[in-house]
Tab-separated table of N, CA, C and O in Angstrom:
chain	number	residue	atom	x	y	z
A	803	MET	N	-62.294	-133.720	-81.000
A	803	MET	CA	-62.818	-132.632	-80.031
A	803	MET	C	-63.385	-131.743	-80.541
A	803	MET	O	-64.311	-130.884	-80.164
A	804	ILE	N	-62.510	-131.551	-81.517
A	804	ILE	CA	-62.662	-130.049	-82.367
A	804	ILE	C	-64.316	-130.225	-82.893
A	804	ILE	O	-64.919	-129.300	-83.005
A	805	GLY	N	-64.352	-131.119	-83.603
A	805	GLY	CA	-65.585	-131.614	-84.310
A	805	GLY	C	-66.773	-131.519	-83.133
A	805	GLY	O	-67.820	-130.829	-83.252
A	806	ILE	N	-66.851	-131.915	-82.123
A	806	ILE	CA	-67.872	-131.998	-81.114
A	806	ILE	C	-68.148	-130.525	-80.552
A	806	ILE	O	-69.055	-130.013	-80.799
A	807	THR	N	-67.055	-129.559	-80.206
A	807	THR	CA	-66.812	-128.278	-80.335
A	807	THR	C	-67.875	-127.602	-81.081
A	807	THR	O	-68.471	-126.828	-81.047
A	808	CYS	N	-67.249	-127.692	-82.211
A	808	CYS	CA	-67.890	-126.951	-83.596
A	808	CYS	C	-69.490	-127.238	-83.682
A	808	CYS	O	-70.283	-126.530	-83.633
A	809	GLY	N	-69.475	-128.589	-83.480
A	809	GLY	CA	-71.112	-129.153	-83.799
A	809	GLY	C	-72.128	-128.247	-82.223
A	809	GLY	O	-73.251	-127.932	-82.421
A	810	LEU	N	-71.390	-128.668	-81.195
A	810	LEU	CA	-72.234	-127.962	-79.933
A	810	LEU	C	-72.301	-126.244	-80.181
A	810	LEU	O	-73.194	-125.608	-79.810
A	811	ALA	N	-71.479	-125.702	-80.606
A	811	ALA	CA	-71.400	-124.327	-80.994
A	811	ALA	C	-72.350	-124.100	-81.986
A	811	ALA	O	-73.299	-122.861	-81.892
A	812	ILE	N	-72.446	-124.706	-83.077
A	812	ILE	CA	-73.770	-124.784	-84.124
A	812	ILE	C	-74.837	-125.010	-83.748
A	812	ILE	O	-76.124	-124.084	-83.815
A	813	TYR	N	-75.160	-125.841	-82.451
A	813	TYR	CA	-76.658	-126.374	-82.078
A	813	TYR	C	-76.963	-125.123	-81.119
A	813	TYR	O	-78.035	-125.074	-80.909
A	814	ASN	N	-75.932	-124.412	-80.561
A	814	ASN	CA	-76.418	-123.276	-79.533
A	814	ASN	C	-76.113	-122.198	-80.156
A	814	ASN	O	-76.376	-121.184	-79.377
A	815	SER	N	-75.957	-121.900	-81.313
A	815	SER	CA	-76.219	-120.760	-82.326
A	815	SER	C	-75.064	-119.722	-81.388
A	815	SER	O	-75.460	-118.573	-81.333
A	816	THR	N	-74.075	-120.369	-81.012
A	816	THR	CA	-72.956	-119.536	-80.626
A	816	THR	C	-71.819	-119.478	-81.523
A	816	THR	O	-71.441	-120.524	-82.337
A	817	VAL	N	-71.164	-118.435	-81.795
A	817	VAL	CA	-69.763	-117.986	-82.344
A	817	VAL	C	-68.656	-118.173	-81.694
A	817	VAL	O	-68.429	-117.994	-80.913
A	818	VAL	N	-67.737	-119.183	-82.508
A	818	VAL	CA	-66.672	-119.583	-81.767
A	818	VAL	C	-65.542	-119.354	-82.932
A	818	VAL	O	-65.668	-119.552	-83.935
A	819	ASP	N	-64.488	-118.485	-82.577
A	819	ASP	CA	-63.670	-118.078	-83.233
A	819	ASP	C	-62.430	-119.028	-83.289
A	819	ASP	O	-61.354	-118.937	-82.754
A	820	LEU	N	-62.707	-119.819	-84.159
A	820	LEU	CA	-61.542	-121.127	-84.589
A	820	LEU	C	-60.735	-120.618	-85.718
A	820	LEU	O	-61.407	-120.383	-86.619
A	821	HIS	N	-59.505	-120.701	-85.679
A	821	HIS	CA	-58.504	-120.380	-86.913
A	821	HIS	C	-58.323	-121.554	-87.461
A	821	HIS	O	-56.973	-122.245	-87.114
A	822	PHE	N	-58.882	-121.952	-88.410
A	822	PHE	CA	-58.396	-123.427	-89.059
A	822	PHE	C	-57.431	-122.861	-90.373
A	822	PHE	O	-57.548	-121.791	-90.941
A	823	PRO	N	-56.624	-123.825	-90.605
A	823	PRO	CA	-55.454	-123.623	-91.817
A	823	PRO	C	-56.153	-123.530	-93.188
A	823	PRO	O	-57.301	-123.864	-93.312
A	824	LEU	N	-55.793	-122.529	-94.126
A	824	LEU	CA	-56.521	-122.431	-95.350
A	824	LEU	C	-56.400	-123.772	-96.168
A	824	LEU	O	-57.668	-123.872	-97.024
A	825	ALA	N	-55.437	-124.589	-95.685
A	825	ALA	CA	-55.536	-125.906	-96.804
A	825	ALA	C	-56.797	-126.594	-96.395
A	825	ALA	O	-57.508	-127.492	-97.126
A	826	LEU	N	-57.305	-126.405	-94.877
A	826	LEU	CA	-58.632	-127.251	-94.520
A	826	LEU	C	-59.834	-126.651	-95.459
A	826	LEU	O	-60.522	-127.418	-96.054
A	827	TYR	N	-59.974	-125.416	-95.510
A	827	TYR	CA	-60.909	-124.930	-96.405
A	827	TYR	C	-60.890	-125.051	-98.059
A	827	TYR	O	-61.943	-125.424	-98.822
A	828	LYS	N	-59.752	-125.600	-98.459
A	828	LYS	CA	-59.369	-125.767	-99.934
A	828	LYS	C	-59.801	-127.123	-100.002
A	828	LYS	O	-60.534	-127.535	-101.134
A	829	LYS	N	-59.671	-128.376	-98.820
A	829	LYS	CA	-59.909	-129.501	-99.164
A	829	LYS	C	-61.545	-129.590	-99.097
A	829	LYS	O	-62.130	-130.264	-99.855
A	830	LEU	N	-62.118	-128.554	-98.205
A	830	LEU	CA	-63.587	-128.633	-98.222
A	830	LEU	C	-64.340	-128.186	-99.625
A	830	LEU	O	-65.160	-128.742	-99.972
A	831	LEU	N	-63.582	-127.302	-100.377
A	831	LEU	CA	-64.064	-126.776	-101.615
A	831	LEU	C	-63.628	-127.503	-102.753
A	831	LEU	O	-63.802	-127.239	-103.887
A	832	ASN	N	-62.740	-128.751	-102.605
A	832	ASN	CA	-62.180	-129.528	-103.640
A	832	ASN	C	-61.246	-128.831	-104.440
A	832	ASN	O	-61.108	-129.160	-105.554
A	833	VAL	N	-60.640	-127.795	-103.722
A	833	VAL	CA	-59.390	-127.264	-104.492
A	833	VAL	C	-58.182	-127.887	-103.889
A	833	VAL	O	-57.675	-128.201	-102.604
A	834	LYS	N	-57.009	-128.108	-104.756
A	834	LYS	CA	-55.955	-129.003	-104.528
A	834	LYS	C	-55.006	-127.861	-103.732
A	834	LYS	O	-54.800	-127.025	-104.094
A	835	PRO	N	-54.538	-128.073	-102.405
A	835	PRO	CA	-53.714	-127.590	-101.744
A	835	PRO	C	-52.110	-127.765	-102.253
A	835	PRO	O	-51.795	-128.505	-103.052
A	836	GLY	N	-51.476	-126.558	-102.023
A	836	GLY	CA	-50.122	-126.557	-102.707
A	836	GLY	C	-49.034	-126.010	-101.835
A	836	GLY	O	-49.089	-126.736	-100.458
A	837	LEU	N	-47.795	-125.953	-102.092
A	837	LEU	CA	-46.678	-126.141	-101.284
A	837	LEU	C	-46.794	-125.095	-100.372
A	837	LEU	O	-46.383	-125.060	-98.993
A	838	GLU	N	-47.400	-123.761	-100.679
A	838	GLU	CA	-47.573	-122.708	-99.542
A	838	GLU	C	-48.337	-123.098	-98.468
A	838	GLU	O	-48.231	-122.794	-97.312
A	839	ASP	N	-49.571	-123.913	-98.789
A	839	ASP	CA	-50.481	-124.501	-97.941
A	839	ASP	C	-49.523	-125.740	-96.808
A	839	ASP	O	-49.686	-125.365	-95.434
A	840	LEU	N	-48.522	-126.457	-97.193
A	840	LEU	CA	-47.941	-127.173	-96.395
A	840	LEU	C	-47.092	-126.403	-95.722
A	840	LEU	O	-46.472	-126.959	-94.691
A	841	LYS	N	-46.360	-125.296	-96.214
A	841	LYS	CA	-45.547	-124.533	-95.515
A	841	LYS	C	-46.355	-123.667	-94.189
A	841	LYS	O	-45.697	-123.798	-93.384
A	842	GLU	N	-47.527	-123.648	-94.234
A	842	GLU	CA	-48.098	-123.175	-93.161
A	842	GLU	C	-48.379	-124.162	-92.191
A	842	GLU	O	-48.430	-123.968	-91.016
A	843	LEU	N	-48.598	-125.469	-92.545
A	843	LEU	CA	-49.121	-126.465	-91.812
A	843	LEU	C	-47.789	-127.010	-91.010
A	843	LEU	O	-47.838	-127.444	-90.042
A	844	SER	N	-46.737	-127.289	-91.949
A	844	SER	CA	-45.336	-127.947	-91.314
A	844	SER	C	-44.340	-127.088	-91.891
A	844	SER	O	-43.935	-127.496	-93.068
A	845	PRO	N	-43.844	-126.051	-91.428
A	845	PRO	CA	-42.837	-125.255	-91.961
A	845	PRO	C	-41.580	-126.086	-92.335
A	845	PRO	O	-40.788	-126.001	-93.415
A	846	THR	N	-41.240	-126.990	-91.290
A	846	THR	CA	-39.821	-127.734	-91.610
A	846	THR	C	-39.841	-128.480	-93.112
A	846	THR	O	-39.058	-128.416	-93.796
A	847	GLU	N	-41.161	-129.345	-93.035
A	847	GLU	CA	-41.255	-130.139	-94.435
A	847	GLU	C	-41.491	-129.298	-95.584
A	847	GLU	O	-41.027	-129.424	-96.570
A	848	GLY	N	-42.177	-128.243	-95.367
A	848	GLY	CA	-42.277	-127.297	-96.856
A	848	GLY	C	-40.931	-126.530	-97.114
A	848	GLY	O	-40.932	-126.265	-98.527
A	849	ARG	N	-40.393	-126.226	-96.136
A	849	ARG	CA	-38.847	-125.601	-96.658
A	849	ARG	C	-38.005	-126.356	-97.032
A	849	ARG	O	-37.320	-126.121	-98.344
A	850	SER	N	-38.152	-127.804	-96.755
A	850	SER	CA	-37.262	-128.756	-97.050
A	850	SER	C	-37.684	-129.156	-98.843
A	850	SER	O	-36.693	-129.470	-99.364
A	851	LEU	N	-39.040	-129.331	-98.988
A	851	LEU	CA	-39.522	-129.604	-100.306
A	851	LEU	C	-39.219	-128.045	-101.161
A	851	LEU	O	-38.724	-128.450	-102.231
A	852	GLN	N	-39.070	-127.062	-100.425
A	852	GLN	CA	-38.694	-125.997	-101.571
A	852	GLN	C	-37.383	-125.877	-101.650
A	852	GLN	O	-36.748	-125.594	-102.641
A	853	GLU	N	-36.336	-126.328	-100.838
A	853	GLU	CA	-34.982	-126.374	-101.538
A	853	GLU	C	-34.756	-127.506	-102.388
A	853	GLU	O	-33.864	-127.106	-103.184
A	854	LEU	N	-35.630	-128.377	-102.089
A	854	LEU	CA	-35.719	-129.450	-103.258
A	854	LEU	C	-35.772	-128.991	-104.590
A	854	LEU	O	-35.157	-129.251	-105.559
A	855	LEU	N	-36.742	-128.186	-104.601
A	855	LEU	CA	-37.268	-127.648	-105.883
A	855	LEU	C	-36.452	-126.682	-106.294
A	855	LEU	O	-36.243	-126.332	-107.742
A	856	ASP	N	-35.644	-125.992	-105.578
A	856	ASP	CA	-34.923	-124.865	-105.807
A	856	ASP	C	-33.450	-125.246	-106.386
A	856	ASP	O	-32.729	-124.388	-106.413
A	857	TYR	N	-33.006	-126.486	-105.935
A	857	TYR	CA	-31.894	-127.190	-106.111
A	857	TYR	C	-31.263	-126.946	-107.489
A	857	TYR	O	-31.918	-127.330	-108.514
A	858	PRO	N	-30.205	-126.157	-107.777
A	858	PRO	CA	-29.925	-125.788	-109.224
A	858	PRO	C	-29.018	-126.839	-109.785
A	858	PRO	O	-28.920	-127.100	-110.870
A	859	GLY	N	-28.518	-127.777	-109.334
A	859	GLY	CA	-27.463	-128.714	-109.728
A	859	GLY	C	-28.360	-129.911	-110.398
A	859	GLY	O	-29.498	-129.976	-110.323
A	860	GLU	N	-27.350	-130.729	-111.091
A	860	GLU	CA	-27.963	-132.037	-112.105
A	860	GLU	C	-27.844	-133.073	-111.139
A	860	GLU	O	-28.777	-134.168	-111.806
A	861	ASP	N	-27.079	-133.282	-110.056
A	861	ASP	CA	-27.139	-134.280	-109.052
A	861	ASP	C	-28.137	-134.602	-108.186
A	861	ASP	O	-27.818	-134.706	-106.880
A	862	VAL	N	-29.361	-134.245	-108.471
A	862	VAL	CA	-30.426	-134.559	-107.309
A	862	VAL	C	-30.493	-135.828	-106.520
A	862	VAL	O	-30.329	-135.847	-105.287
A	863	GLU	N	-30.244	-136.865	-107.370
A	863	GLU	CA	-30.354	-138.215	-107.035
A	863	GLU	C	-29.080	-138.371	-105.914
A	863	GLU	O	-29.275	-138.863	-104.608
A	864	GLU	N	-28.006	-138.093	-106.332
A	864	GLU	CA	-26.957	-138.271	-105.448
A	864	GLU	C	-26.536	-137.415	-104.379
A	864	GLU	O	-26.311	-137.495	-103.148
A	865	THR	N	-27.281	-136.412	-104.325
A	865	THR	CA	-27.308	-135.183	-103.276
A	865	THR	C	-28.396	-135.393	-102.373
A	865	THR	O	-28.008	-135.367	-100.914
A	866	PHE	N	-29.571	-135.456	-102.613
A	866	PHE	CA	-30.687	-135.921	-101.804
A	866	PHE	C	-30.932	-137.274	-101.369
A	866	PHE	O	-31.418	-137.539	-100.168
A	867	CYS	N	-30.546	-138.067	-102.076
A	867	CYS	CA	-30.849	-139.756	-101.808
A	867	CYS	C	-32.333	-139.944	-101.398
A	867	CYS	O	-32.358	-140.772	-100.303
A	868	LEU	N	-33.292	-139.233	-102.116
A	868	LEU	CA	-34.701	-139.576	-101.733
A	868	LEU	C	-35.579	-140.530	-102.581
A	868	LEU	O	-35.242	-140.523	-103.896
A	869	ASN	N	-36.307	-140.854	-102.101
A	869	ASN	CA	-37.490	-141.797	-102.977
A	869	ASN	C	-38.646	-141.079	-102.609
A	869	ASN	O	-38.955	-140.346	-101.576
A	870	PHE	N	-39.917	-141.568	-103.309
A	870	PHE	CA	-41.359	-141.089	-102.810
A	870	PHE	C	-41.925	-141.493	-101.719
A	870	PHE	O	-43.137	-142.125	-102.152
A	871	THR	N	-41.243	-141.699	-100.637
A	871	THR	CA	-41.973	-142.208	-99.324
A	871	THR	C	-41.715	-141.234	-98.102
A	871	THR	O	-40.635	-140.397	-98.350
A	872	ILE	N	-42.369	-141.321	-97.482
A	872	ILE	CA	-42.351	-140.472	-95.993
A	872	ILE	C	-42.372	-141.376	-94.936
A	872	ILE	O	-43.125	-142.294	-94.994
A	873	CYS	N	-41.574	-141.059	-93.923
A	873	CYS	CA	-41.952	-141.714	-92.570
A	873	CYS	C	-42.784	-141.143	-91.628
A	873	CYS	O	-42.373	-139.766	-91.492
A	874	ARG	N	-43.819	-141.675	-90.977
A	874	ARG	CA	-44.459	-140.860	-89.990
A	874	ARG	C	-44.426	-141.634	-88.700
A	874	ARG	O	-44.702	-142.932	-88.800
A	875	GLU	N	-44.591	-141.102	-87.671
A	875	GLU	CA	-44.694	-141.523	-86.365
A	875	GLU	C	-46.155	-141.608	-85.984
A	875	GLU	O	-47.149	-140.536	-85.823
A	876	SER	N	-46.822	-142.848	-85.660
A	876	SER	CA	-48.167	-142.797	-85.185
A	876	SER	C	-48.065	-143.723	-83.982
A	876	SER	O	-47.955	-144.997	-84.262
A	877	TYR	N	-48.618	-143.198	-83.030
A	877	TYR	CA	-48.716	-143.915	-81.619
A	877	TYR	C	-47.645	-144.757	-81.283
A	877	TYR	O	-47.510	-145.564	-80.770
A	878	GLY	N	-46.107	-144.136	-81.337
A	878	GLY	CA	-44.820	-144.799	-81.313
A	878	GLY	C	-44.501	-145.773	-82.123
A	878	GLY	O	-43.427	-146.167	-82.028
A	879	ILE	N	-45.189	-145.815	-83.250
A	879	ILE	CA	-44.656	-146.662	-84.433
A	879	ILE	C	-44.306	-145.913	-85.409
A	879	ILE	O	-45.405	-145.046	-86.055
A	880	ILE	N	-43.408	-146.184	-86.084
A	880	ILE	CA	-43.031	-145.448	-87.335
A	880	ILE	C	-43.216	-146.357	-88.466
A	880	ILE	O	-43.069	-147.592	-88.663
A	881	GLU	N	-44.188	-145.377	-89.232
A	881	GLU	CA	-44.624	-146.100	-90.605
A	881	GLU	C	-44.152	-145.435	-91.904
A	881	GLU	O	-43.986	-144.092	-91.717
A	882	GLN	N	-43.696	-146.033	-92.816
A	882	GLN	CA	-43.370	-145.718	-94.091
A	882	GLN	C	-44.551	-145.562	-94.999
A	882	GLN	O	-45.390	-146.545	-95.257
A	883	LYS	N	-44.827	-144.296	-95.607
A	883	LYS	CA	-45.972	-144.109	-96.288
A	883	LYS	C	-45.476	-143.911	-97.768
A	883	LYS	O	-44.745	-142.957	-97.957
A	884	LYS	N	-45.873	-144.662	-98.852
A	884	LYS	CA	-45.596	-144.327	-100.456
A	884	LYS	C	-46.496	-143.140	-100.906
A	884	LYS	O	-47.786	-143.039	-100.477
A	885	LEU	N	-46.082	-142.272	-101.343
A	885	LEU	CA	-46.532	-140.860	-101.927
A	885	LEU	C	-47.174	-141.311	-103.292
A	885	LEU	O	-48.046	-140.519	-103.729
A	886	ILE	N	-46.538	-142.184	-104.055
A	886	ILE	CA	-47.223	-142.483	-105.389
A	886	ILE	C	-47.227	-144.161	-105.204
A	886	ILE	O	-46.237	-144.599	-104.484
A	887	PRO	N	-47.919	-144.619	-106.151
A	887	PRO	CA	-47.787	-146.329	-106.185
A	887	PRO	C	-46.241	-146.748	-106.448
A	887	PRO	O	-45.706	-146.215	-107.398
A	888	GLY	N	-45.846	-147.710	-105.829
A	888	GLY	CA	-44.373	-148.183	-105.852
A	888	GLY	C	-43.253	-147.177	-105.661
A	888	GLY	O	-42.267	-146.973	-105.927
A	889	GLY	N	-43.681	-146.191	-104.688
A	889	GLY	CA	-42.726	-144.806	-104.497
A	889	GLY	C	-41.423	-145.474	-103.916
A	889	GLY	O	-40.639	-144.529	-103.858
A	890	ASP	N	-41.468	-146.460	-103.206
A	890	ASP	CA	-40.285	-147.007	-102.666
A	890	ASP	C	-39.253	-147.393	-103.576
A	890	ASP	O	-38.074	-147.580	-103.419
A	891	LYS	N	-39.574	-147.682	-104.729
A	891	LYS	CA	-38.795	-148.010	-105.843
A	891	LYS	C	-38.477	-146.537	-106.880
A	891	LYS	O	-37.442	-147.271	-107.679
A	892	VAL	N	-39.076	-145.780	-106.511
A	892	VAL	CA	-38.588	-144.548	-107.612
A	892	VAL	C	-37.721	-143.634	-107.113
A	892	VAL	O	-38.373	-142.907	-105.750
A	893	THR	N	-36.835	-143.240	-107.407
A	893	THR	CA	-35.918	-142.047	-106.823
A	893	THR	C	-36.165	-140.927	-107.251
A	893	THR	O	-36.807	-140.638	-108.470
A	894	VAL	N	-36.072	-139.959	-106.525
A	894	VAL	CA	-36.408	-138.473	-106.858
A	894	VAL	C	-35.377	-138.015	-107.523
A	894	VAL	O	-34.025	-138.003	-107.392
A	895	CYS	N	-35.498	-137.653	-108.773
A	895	CYS	CA	-34.417	-136.986	-109.707
A	895	CYS	C	-34.791	-135.703	-110.427
A	895	CYS	O	-35.744	-135.274	-110.161
A	896	ARG	N	-33.892	-135.020	-111.213
A	896	ARG	CA	-34.068	-133.583	-111.721
A	896	ARG	C	-35.629	-133.667	-112.419
A	896	ARG	O	-36.090	-132.696	-112.330
A	897	ASP	N	-35.774	-134.803	-113.278
A	897	ASP	CA	-36.955	-134.983	-113.936
A	897	ASP	C	-38.377	-134.966	-113.375
A	897	ASP	O	-39.182	-134.583	-113.863
A	898	ASN	N	-38.325	-135.553	-112.363
A	898	ASN	CA	-39.359	-135.980	-111.699
A	898	ASN	C	-39.893	-135.316	-110.379
A	898	ASN	O	-40.669	-135.622	-109.414
A	899	ARG	N	-39.099	-134.345	-109.838
A	899	ARG	CA	-39.227	-133.776	-108.499
A	899	ARG	C	-40.492	-132.602	-108.467
A	899	ARG	O	-40.684	-132.185	-107.392
A	900	TRP	N	-41.072	-132.407	-109.670
A	900	TRP	CA	-42.135	-131.592	-109.742
A	900	TRP	C	-43.444	-132.311	-109.334
A	900	TRP	O	-44.339	-131.613	-108.994
C-alpha cells in the first residue's frame, strides 16, 4: 500500500511527507545498516543485542545460550531463520559475537 501511495503521489506531482527509517535509505544506497538502525526499527531487539555485545564476562555461551538463529512469526506460523549458514549449529561465544 505504501508503494502504491508513493507511486500515486509521484504521478500526480504531489509532495507526501512520509518519514521512512534511515535504514531504508541506507539499503537503497547500498550502505550496510548497523546496530543503531536496528535500535530505531526494533528497540527491544536492538537493546538485547547491545547488552550481548557489552557483556563483560567470559561465560557468554552459558549465560545467553544463543545460536545464530532467530524466530519470527509470519501469518500465525513461527519460523526459525538462520542468520548465517548452519547458524543453528553455531553457538554464540565471546569470540564470535561481533
